CSV table of C-alpha atoms in Angstrom, one decimal:
chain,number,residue,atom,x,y,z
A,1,UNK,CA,39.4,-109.0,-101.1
A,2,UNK,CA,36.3,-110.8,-102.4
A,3,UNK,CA,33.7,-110.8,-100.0
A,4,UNK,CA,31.7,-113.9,-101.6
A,5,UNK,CA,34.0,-115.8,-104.1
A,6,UNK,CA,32.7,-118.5,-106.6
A,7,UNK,CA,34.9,-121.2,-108.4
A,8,UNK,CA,34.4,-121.7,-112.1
A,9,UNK,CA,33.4,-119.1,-113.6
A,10,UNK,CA,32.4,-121.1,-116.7
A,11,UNK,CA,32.0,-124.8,-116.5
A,12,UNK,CA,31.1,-126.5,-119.8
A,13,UNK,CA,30.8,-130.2,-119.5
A,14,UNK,CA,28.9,-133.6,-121.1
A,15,UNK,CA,25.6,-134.6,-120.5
A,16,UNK,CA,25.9,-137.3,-117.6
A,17,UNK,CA,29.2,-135.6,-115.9
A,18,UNK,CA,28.9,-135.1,-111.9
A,19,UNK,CA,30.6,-131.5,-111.2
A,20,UNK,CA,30.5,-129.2,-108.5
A,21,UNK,CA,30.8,-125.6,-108.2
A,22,UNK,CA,32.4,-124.1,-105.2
A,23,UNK,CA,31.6,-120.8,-102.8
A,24,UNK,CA,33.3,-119.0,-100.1
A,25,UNK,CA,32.1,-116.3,-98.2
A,26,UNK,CA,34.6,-114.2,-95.7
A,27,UNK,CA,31.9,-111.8,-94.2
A,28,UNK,CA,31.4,-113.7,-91.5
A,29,UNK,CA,27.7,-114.2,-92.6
A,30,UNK,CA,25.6,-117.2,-91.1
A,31,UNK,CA,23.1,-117.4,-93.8
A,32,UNK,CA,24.5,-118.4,-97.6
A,33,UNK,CA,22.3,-119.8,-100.6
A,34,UNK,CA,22.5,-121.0,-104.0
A,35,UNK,CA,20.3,-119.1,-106.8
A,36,UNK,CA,20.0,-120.7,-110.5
A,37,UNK,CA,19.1,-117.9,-113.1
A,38,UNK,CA,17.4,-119.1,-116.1
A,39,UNK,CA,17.7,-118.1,-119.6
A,40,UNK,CA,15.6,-115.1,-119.0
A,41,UNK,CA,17.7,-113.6,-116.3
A,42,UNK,CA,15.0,-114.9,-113.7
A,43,UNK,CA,16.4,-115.8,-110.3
A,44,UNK,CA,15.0,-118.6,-108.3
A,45,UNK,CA,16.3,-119.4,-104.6
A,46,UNK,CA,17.7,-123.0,-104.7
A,47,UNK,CA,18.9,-123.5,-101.2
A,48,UNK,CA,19.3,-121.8,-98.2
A,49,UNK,CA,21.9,-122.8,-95.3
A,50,UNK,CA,22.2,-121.2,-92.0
A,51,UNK,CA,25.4,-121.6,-89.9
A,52,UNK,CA,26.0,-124.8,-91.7
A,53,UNK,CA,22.3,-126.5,-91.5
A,54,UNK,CA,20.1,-126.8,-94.5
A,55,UNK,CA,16.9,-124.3,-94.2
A,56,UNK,CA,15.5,-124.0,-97.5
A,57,UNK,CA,14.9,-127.0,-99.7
A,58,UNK,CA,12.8,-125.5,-102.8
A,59,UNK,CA,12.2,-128.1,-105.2
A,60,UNK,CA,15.0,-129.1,-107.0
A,61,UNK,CA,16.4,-132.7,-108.3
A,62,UNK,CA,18.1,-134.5,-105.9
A,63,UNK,CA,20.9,-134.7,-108.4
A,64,UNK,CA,21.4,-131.4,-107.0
A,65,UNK,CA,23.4,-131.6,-103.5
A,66,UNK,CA,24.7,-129.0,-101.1
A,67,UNK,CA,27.0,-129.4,-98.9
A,68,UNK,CA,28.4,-126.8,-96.0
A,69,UNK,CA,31.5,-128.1,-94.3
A,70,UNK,CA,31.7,-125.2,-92.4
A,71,UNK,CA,29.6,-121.7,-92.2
A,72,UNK,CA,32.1,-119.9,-94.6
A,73,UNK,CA,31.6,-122.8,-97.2
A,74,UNK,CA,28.6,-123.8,-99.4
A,75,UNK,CA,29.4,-126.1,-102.2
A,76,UNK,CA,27.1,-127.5,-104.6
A,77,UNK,CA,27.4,-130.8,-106.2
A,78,UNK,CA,25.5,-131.8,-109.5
A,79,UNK,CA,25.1,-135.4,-110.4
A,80,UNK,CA,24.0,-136.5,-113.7
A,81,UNK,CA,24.1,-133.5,-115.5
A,82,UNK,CA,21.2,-132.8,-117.8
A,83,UNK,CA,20.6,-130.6,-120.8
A,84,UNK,CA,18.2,-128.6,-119.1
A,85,UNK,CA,20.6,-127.9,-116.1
A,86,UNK,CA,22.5,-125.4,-118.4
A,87,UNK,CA,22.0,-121.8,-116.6
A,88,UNK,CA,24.1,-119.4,-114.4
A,89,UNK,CA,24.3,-120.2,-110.7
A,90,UNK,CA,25.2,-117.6,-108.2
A,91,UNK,CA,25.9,-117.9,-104.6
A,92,UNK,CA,25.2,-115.3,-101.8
A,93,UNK,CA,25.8,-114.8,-98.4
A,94,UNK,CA,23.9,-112.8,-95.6
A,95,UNK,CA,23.8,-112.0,-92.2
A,96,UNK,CA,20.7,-114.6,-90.3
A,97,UNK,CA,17.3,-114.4,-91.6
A,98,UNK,CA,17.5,-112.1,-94.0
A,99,UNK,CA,18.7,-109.0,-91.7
A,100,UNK,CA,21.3,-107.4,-93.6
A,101,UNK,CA,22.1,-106.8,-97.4
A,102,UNK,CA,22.9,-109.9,-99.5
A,103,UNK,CA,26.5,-110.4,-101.5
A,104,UNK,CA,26.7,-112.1,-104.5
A,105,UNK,CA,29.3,-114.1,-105.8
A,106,UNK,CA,30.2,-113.5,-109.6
A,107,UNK,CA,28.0,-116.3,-110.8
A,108,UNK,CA,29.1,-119.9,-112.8
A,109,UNK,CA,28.0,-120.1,-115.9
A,110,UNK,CA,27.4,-123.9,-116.7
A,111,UNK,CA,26.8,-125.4,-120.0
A,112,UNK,CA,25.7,-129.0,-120.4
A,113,UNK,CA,26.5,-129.8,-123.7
B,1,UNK,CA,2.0,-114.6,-111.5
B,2,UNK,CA,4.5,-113.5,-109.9
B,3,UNK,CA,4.8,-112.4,-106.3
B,4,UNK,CA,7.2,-109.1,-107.0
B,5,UNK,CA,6.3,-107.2,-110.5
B,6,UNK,CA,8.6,-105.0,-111.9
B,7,UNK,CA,7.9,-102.4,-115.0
B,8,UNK,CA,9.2,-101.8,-117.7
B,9,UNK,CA,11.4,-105.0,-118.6
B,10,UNK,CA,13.3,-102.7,-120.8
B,11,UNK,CA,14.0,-99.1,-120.8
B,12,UNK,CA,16.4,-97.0,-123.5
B,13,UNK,CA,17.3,-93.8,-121.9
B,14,UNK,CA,19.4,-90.8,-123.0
B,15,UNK,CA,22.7,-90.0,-121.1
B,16,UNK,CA,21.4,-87.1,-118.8
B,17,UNK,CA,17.9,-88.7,-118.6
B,18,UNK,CA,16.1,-89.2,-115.1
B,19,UNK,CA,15.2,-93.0,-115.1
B,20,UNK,CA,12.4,-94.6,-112.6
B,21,UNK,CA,12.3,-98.2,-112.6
B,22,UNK,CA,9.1,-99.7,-110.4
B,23,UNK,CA,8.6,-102.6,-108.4
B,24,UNK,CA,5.0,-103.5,-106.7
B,25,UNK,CA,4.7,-106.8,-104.6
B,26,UNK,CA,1.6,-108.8,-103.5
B,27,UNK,CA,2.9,-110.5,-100.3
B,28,UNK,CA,4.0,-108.6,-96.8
B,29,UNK,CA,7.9,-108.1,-96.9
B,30,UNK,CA,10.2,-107.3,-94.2
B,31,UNK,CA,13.1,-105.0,-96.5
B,32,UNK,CA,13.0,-104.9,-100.2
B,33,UNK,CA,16.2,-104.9,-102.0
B,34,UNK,CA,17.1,-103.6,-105.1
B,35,UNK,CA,20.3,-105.4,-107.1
B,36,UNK,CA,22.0,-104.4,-110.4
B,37,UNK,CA,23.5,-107.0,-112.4
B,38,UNK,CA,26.0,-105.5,-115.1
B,39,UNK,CA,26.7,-107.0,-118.7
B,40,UNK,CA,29.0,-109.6,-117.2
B,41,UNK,CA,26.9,-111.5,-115.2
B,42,UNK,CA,28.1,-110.1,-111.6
B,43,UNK,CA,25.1,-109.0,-109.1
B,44,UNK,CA,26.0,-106.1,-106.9
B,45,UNK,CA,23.2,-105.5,-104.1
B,46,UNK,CA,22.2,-101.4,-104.6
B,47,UNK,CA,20.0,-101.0,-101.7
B,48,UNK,CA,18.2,-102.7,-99.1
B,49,UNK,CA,15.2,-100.8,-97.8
B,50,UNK,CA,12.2,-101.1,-95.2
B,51,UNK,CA,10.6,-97.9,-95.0
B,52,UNK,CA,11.0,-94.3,-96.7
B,53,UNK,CA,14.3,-93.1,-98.6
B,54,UNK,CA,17.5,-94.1,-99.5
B,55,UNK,CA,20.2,-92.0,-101.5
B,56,UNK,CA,23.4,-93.4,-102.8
B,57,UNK,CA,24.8,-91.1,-105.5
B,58,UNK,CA,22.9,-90.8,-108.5
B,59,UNK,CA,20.6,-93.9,-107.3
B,60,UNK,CA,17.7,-93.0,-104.9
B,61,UNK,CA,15.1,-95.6,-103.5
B,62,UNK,CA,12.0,-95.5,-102.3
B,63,UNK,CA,9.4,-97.8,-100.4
B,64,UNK,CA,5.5,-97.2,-99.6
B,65,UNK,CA,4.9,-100.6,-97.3
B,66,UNK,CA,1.2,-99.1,-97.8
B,67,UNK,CA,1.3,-99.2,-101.1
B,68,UNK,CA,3.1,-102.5,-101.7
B,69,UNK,CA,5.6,-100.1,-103.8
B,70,UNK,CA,8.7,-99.2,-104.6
B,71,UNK,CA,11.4,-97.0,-107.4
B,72,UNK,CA,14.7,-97.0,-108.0
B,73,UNK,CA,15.7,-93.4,-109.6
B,74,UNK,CA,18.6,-92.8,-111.2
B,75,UNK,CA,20.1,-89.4,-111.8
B,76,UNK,CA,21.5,-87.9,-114.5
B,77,UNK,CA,21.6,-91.5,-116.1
B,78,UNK,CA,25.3,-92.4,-118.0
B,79,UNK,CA,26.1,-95.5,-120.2
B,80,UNK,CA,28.1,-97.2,-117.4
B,81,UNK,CA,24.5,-97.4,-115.2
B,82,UNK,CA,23.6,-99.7,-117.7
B,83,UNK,CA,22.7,-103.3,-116.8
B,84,UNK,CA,19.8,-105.2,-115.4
B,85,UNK,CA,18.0,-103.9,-112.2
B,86,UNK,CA,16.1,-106.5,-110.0
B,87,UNK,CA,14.1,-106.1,-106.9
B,88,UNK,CA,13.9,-108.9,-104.5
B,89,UNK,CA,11.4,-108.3,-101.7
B,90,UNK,CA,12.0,-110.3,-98.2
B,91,UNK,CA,8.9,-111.7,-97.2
B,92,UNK,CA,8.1,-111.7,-93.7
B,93,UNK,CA,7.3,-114.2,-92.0
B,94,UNK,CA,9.1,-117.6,-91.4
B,95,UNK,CA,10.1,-118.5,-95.0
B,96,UNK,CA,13.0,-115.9,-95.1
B,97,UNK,CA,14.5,-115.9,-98.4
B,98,UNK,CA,14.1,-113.3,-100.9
B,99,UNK,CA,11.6,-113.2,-104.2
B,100,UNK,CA,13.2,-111.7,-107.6
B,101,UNK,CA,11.5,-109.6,-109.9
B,102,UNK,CA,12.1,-110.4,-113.3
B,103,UNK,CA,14.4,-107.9,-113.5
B,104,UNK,CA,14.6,-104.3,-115.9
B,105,UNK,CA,17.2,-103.8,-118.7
B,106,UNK,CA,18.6,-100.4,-118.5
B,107,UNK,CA,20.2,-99.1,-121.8
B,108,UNK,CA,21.8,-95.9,-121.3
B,109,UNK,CA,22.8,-94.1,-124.9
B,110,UNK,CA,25.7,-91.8,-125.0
């Protein structure tokens, strides 16, 4: 059983497309985020969502949209895509604040083309 | 610069070889963690440490809080260990999310 599940693996799609990328977590964790990891493997936190409510906002466009219908859910929505989006996103899950190891999803790997 | 260092950003070992891969941060964390992503893109979380020693087969962490330090060893190194190896430290404090390294490229040669 996948503990933190990601759907696509590969997205490839046109400049200007709205997609979304979907992740599932069935750890029972409160805490799950969104990581984008650039072209030089760098990971930067995206968003951060506890039991549903948005904690971390770093600074991304607001084409970029998360959305948690429930606490085993966080989705991400992309508006407008740009060139520049192009880059693996992974999801995680952990337990609240940080106490506990984080899982990984297996990562999308978006092209904007 | 960045907040968590890590050294080398590559490494080419020798099956059999002992490997240390180093990670020094510059803010007060709570736990460090150490991940390894493999060749197809999946991140598997190795370790998660707040003080002392951790021992997981062939893979062995360490923390000095005093220091601001910490290594990942690896045993009697084999091709399948490698892939990239990131530490993430968790900073304490209120802004709880982690800060990647830039991550080490392990090649192991048969």
């Amino acid at each position: 059983d996948t503990a933190v599940s990601q759907t696509p693996k590969y997205l490839v799609t046109q400049m200007g497309n709205d997609k979304s990328i979907k992740c599932e977590q069935n750890l029972g964790h409160d805490t799950m985020y969104w990581y984008k990891q650039d072209s030089k493997k760098f990971l930067k936190i995206m968003f951060s969502y506890n039991n549903k409510e948005l904690i971390i906002n770093e600074t991304v466009p607001n084409r970029f949209s998360p959305k948690s219908p429930d606490k085993a859910h966080l989705n991400l929505h992309i508006n407008s895509l740009e060139l520049g989006d192009s880059a693996v996103y992974f999801c995680a899950s952990s337990p609240p604040q940080g106490r506990g190891e984080a899982f990984f999803g297996q990562g999308t790997r978006l092209t904007v083309v | 610069k960045n907040e968590v260092e890590q050294s080398p950003q590559n490494l080419t070992a020798q099956e059999g070889e002992f490997i240390t891969i180093n990670c020094s941060y510059s803010v007060g964390i709570s736990a460090l963690h150490w991940l390894q992503q493999h060749p197809g893109g999946g991140i598997v979380s190795l370790f998660m440490l707040s003080s002392g020693k951790k021992k997981h087969g062939r893979l062995i962490a360490t923390i000095n809080i005093q220091e601001k330090h910490s290594s990942l060893h690896i045993t009697a190194s084999h091709p399948r260990d490698s892939a990239v190896y990131i530490c993430a430290g968790l900073p304490s404090g209120s802004a709880r999310q982690l800060t990647f390294g830039s991550g080490t490229q392990l090649t192991v040669l048969p």
